[in-house]
PDB file of C-alpha atoms in Angstrom:
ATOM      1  CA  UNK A   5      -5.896  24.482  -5.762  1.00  0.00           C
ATOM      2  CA  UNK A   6      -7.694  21.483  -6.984  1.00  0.00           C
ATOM      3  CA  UNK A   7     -11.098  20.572  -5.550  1.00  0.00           C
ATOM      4  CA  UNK A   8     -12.788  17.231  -6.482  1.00  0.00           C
ATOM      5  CA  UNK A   9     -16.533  16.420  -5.997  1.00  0.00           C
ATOM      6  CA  UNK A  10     -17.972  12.940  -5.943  1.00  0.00           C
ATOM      7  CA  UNK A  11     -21.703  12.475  -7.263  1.00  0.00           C
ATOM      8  CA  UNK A  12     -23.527   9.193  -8.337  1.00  0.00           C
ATOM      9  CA  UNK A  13     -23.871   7.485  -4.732  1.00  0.00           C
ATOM     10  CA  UNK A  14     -26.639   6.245  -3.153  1.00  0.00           C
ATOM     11  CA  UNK A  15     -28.692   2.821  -2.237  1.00  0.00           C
ATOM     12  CA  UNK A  16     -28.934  -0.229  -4.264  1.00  0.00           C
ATOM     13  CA  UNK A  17     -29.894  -3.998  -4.130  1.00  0.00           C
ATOM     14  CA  UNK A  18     -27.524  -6.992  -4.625  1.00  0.00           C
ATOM     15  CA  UNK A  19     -26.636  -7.468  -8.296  1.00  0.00           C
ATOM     16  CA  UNK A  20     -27.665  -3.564  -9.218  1.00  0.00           C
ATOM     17  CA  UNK A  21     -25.331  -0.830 -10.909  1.00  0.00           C
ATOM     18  CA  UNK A  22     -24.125   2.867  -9.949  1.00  0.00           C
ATOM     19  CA  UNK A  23     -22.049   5.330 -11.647  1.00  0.00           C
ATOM     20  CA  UNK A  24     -20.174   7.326  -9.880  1.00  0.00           C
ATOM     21  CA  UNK A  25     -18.613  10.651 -11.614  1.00  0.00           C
ATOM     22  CA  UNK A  26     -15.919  12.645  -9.755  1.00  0.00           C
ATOM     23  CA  UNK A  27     -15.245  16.579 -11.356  1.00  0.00           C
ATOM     24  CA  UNK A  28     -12.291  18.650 -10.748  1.00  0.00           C
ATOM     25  CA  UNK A  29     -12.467  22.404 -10.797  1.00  0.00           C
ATOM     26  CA  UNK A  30      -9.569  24.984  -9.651  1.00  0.00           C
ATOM     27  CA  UNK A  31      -7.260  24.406 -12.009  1.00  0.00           C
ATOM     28  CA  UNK A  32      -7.032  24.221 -15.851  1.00  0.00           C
ATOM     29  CA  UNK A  33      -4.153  22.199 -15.563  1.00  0.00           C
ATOM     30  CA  UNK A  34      -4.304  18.180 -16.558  1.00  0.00           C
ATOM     31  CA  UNK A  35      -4.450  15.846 -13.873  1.00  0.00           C
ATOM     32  CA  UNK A  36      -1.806  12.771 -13.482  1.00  0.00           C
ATOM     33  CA  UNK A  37      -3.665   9.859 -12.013  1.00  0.00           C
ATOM     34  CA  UNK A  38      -7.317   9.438 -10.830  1.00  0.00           C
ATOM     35  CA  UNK A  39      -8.700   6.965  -8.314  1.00  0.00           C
ATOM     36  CA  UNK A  40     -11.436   5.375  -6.651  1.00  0.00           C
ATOM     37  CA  UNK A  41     -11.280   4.595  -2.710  1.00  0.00           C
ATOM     38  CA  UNK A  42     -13.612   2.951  -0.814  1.00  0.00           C
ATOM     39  CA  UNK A  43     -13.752   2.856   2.909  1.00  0.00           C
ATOM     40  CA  UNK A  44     -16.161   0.641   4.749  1.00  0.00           C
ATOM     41  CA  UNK A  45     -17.410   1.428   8.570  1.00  0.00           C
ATOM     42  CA  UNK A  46     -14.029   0.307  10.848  1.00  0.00           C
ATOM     43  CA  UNK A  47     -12.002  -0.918   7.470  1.00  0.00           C
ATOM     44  CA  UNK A  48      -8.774   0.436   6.257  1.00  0.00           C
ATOM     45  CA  UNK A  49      -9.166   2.797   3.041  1.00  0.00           C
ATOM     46  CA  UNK A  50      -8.461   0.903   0.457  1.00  0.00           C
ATOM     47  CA  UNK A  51      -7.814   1.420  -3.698  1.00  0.00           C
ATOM     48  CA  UNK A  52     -10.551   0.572  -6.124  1.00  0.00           C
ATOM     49  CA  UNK A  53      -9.666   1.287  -9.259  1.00  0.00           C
ATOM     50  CA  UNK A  54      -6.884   3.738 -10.591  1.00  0.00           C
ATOM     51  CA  UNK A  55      -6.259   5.169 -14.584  1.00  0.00           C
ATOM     52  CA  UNK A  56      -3.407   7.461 -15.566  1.00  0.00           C
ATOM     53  CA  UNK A  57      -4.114   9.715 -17.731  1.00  0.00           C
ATOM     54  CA  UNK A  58      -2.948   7.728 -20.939  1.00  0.00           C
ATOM     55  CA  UNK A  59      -5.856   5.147 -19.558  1.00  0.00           C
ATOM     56  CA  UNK A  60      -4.440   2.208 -18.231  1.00  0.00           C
ATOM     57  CA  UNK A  61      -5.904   1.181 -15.670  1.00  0.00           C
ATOM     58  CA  UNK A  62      -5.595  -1.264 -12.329  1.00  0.00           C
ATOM     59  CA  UNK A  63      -8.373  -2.664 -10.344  1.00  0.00           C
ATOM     60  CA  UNK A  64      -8.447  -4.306  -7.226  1.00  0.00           C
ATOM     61  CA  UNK A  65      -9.407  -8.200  -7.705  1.00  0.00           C
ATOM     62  CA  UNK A  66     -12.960  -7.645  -6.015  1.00  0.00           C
ATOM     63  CA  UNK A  67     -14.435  -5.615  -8.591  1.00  0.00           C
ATOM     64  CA  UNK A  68     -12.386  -7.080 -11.693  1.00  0.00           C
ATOM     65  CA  UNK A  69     -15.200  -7.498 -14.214  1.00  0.00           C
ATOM     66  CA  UNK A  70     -17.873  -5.704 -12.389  1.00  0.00           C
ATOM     67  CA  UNK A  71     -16.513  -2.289 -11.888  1.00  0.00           C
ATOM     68  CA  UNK A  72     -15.071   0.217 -14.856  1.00  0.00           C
ATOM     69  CA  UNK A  73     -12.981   3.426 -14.719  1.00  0.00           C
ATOM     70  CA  UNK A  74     -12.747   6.016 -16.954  1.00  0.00           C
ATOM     71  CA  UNK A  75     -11.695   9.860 -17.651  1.00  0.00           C
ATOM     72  CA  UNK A  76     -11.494  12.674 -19.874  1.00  0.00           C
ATOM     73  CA  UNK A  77      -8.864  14.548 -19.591  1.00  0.00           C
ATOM     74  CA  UNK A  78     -10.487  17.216 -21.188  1.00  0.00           C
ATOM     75  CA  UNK A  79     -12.886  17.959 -18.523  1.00  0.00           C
ATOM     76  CA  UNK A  80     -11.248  16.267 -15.690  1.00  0.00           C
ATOM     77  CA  UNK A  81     -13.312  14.171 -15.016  1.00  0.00           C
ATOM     78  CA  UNK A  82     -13.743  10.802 -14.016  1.00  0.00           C
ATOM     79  CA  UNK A  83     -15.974   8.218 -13.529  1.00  0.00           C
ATOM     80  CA  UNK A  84     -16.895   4.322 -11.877  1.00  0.00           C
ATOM     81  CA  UNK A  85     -19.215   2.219 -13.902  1.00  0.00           C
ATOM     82  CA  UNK A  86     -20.105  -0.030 -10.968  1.00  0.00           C
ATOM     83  CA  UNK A  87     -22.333  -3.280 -12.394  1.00  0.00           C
ATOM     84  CA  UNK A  88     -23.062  -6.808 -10.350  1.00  0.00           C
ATOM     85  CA  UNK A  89     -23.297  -4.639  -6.812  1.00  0.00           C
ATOM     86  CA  UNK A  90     -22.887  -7.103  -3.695  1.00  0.00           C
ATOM     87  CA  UNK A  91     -23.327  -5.976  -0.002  1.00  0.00           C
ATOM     88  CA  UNK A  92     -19.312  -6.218   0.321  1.00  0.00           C
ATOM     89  CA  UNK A  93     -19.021  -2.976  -2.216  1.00  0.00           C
ATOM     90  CA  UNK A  94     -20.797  -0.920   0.502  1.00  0.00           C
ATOM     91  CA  UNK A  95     -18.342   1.693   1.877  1.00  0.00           C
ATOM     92  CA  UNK A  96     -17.984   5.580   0.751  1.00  0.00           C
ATOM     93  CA  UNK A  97     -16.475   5.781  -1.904  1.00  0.00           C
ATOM     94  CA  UNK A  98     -13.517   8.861  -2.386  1.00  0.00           C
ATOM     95  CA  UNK A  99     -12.102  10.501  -5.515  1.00  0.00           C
ATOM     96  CA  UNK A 100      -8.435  10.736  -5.789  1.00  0.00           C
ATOM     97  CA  UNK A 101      -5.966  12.405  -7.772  1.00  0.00           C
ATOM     98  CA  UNK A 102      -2.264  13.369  -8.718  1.00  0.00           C
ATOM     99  CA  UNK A 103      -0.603  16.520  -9.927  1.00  0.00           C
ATOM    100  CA  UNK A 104       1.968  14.772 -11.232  1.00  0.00           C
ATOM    101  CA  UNK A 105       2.244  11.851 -14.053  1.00  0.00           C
ATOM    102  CA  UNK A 106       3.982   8.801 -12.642  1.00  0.00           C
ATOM    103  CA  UNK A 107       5.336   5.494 -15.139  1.00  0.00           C
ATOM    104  CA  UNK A 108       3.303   3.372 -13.601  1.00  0.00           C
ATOM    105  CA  UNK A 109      -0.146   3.019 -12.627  1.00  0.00           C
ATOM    106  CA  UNK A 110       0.270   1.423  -9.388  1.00  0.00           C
ATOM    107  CA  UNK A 111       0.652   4.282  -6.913  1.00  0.00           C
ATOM    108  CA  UNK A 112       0.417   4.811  -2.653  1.00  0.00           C
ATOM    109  CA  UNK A 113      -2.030   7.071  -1.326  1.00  0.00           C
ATOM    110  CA  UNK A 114       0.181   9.093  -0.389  1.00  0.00           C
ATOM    111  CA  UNK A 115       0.848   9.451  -4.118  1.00  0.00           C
ATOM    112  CA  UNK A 116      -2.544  11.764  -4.684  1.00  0.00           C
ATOM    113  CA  UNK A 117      -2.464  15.281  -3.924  1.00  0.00           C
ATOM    114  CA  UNK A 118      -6.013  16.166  -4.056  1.00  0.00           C
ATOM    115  CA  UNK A 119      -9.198  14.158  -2.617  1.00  0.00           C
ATOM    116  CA  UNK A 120     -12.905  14.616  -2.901  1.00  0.00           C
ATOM    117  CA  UNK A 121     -15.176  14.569   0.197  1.00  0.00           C
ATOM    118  CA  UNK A 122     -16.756  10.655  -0.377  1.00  0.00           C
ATOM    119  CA  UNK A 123     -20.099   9.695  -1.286  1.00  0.00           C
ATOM    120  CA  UNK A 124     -21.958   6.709   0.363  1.00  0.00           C
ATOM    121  CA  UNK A 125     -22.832   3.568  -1.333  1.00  0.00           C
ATOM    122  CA  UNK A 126     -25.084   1.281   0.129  1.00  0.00           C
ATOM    123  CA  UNK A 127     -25.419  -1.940  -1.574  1.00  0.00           C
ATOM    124  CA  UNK A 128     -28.958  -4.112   0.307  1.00  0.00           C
ATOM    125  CA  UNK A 129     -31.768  -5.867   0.140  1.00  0.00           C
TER     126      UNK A 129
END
């Protein structure tokens, strides 16, 4: 079983930057996709940012050109590089991943077998 732990949240002004890192133990197996979800207070869950494991990646058009995923594949881990914060970005944010490899990089939720617990991010002045 594949556990995945958030770290990196926390409480920032308008126009600030957080990284977020997200670190999968449990298995020495190489993950498919990874993801970024954010969910604000009485707002759908909705996808951030997603990479497969070749790197491509897809963003959302909010955060195009502020936000930037990455992995290694190595250490299964992932990260978001979160720049030009505004008080819209505030939401906890989840950690998602896939067991499986799929062609493309656009994927439902219900794609991603394994999730992390969320960690807040609180963009204000």
């Amino acid at each position: 079983q594949v556990h995945l732990v958030e770290s990196g949240g926390g409480s920032v002004q308008p126009g600030g930057s957080l990284r977020l890192s997200c670190a999968a133990s449990g298995s020495s197996a190489s993950l498919g996709h990874m993801a970024w979800y954010r969910q604000a207070p009485e707002k759908q869950r909705e996808l951030v940012a997603a990479i497969t494991s070749g790197g491509i990646t897809n963003y959302v058009d909010s955060v195009k050109g502020r936000f930037t995923i990455s992995r290694n594949n190595a250490i299964n881990t992932a990260w978001l590089q979160m720049d030009s914060l505004k008080p819209e970005d505030t939401a906890v944010y989840y950690c998602a991943a896939s067991r499986r490899r799929y062609p493309s990089v656009r994927l439902s939720m219900s794609n991603y077998d394994y999730w992390g617990p969320g960690t807040q991010v609180t963009v204000s002045s």
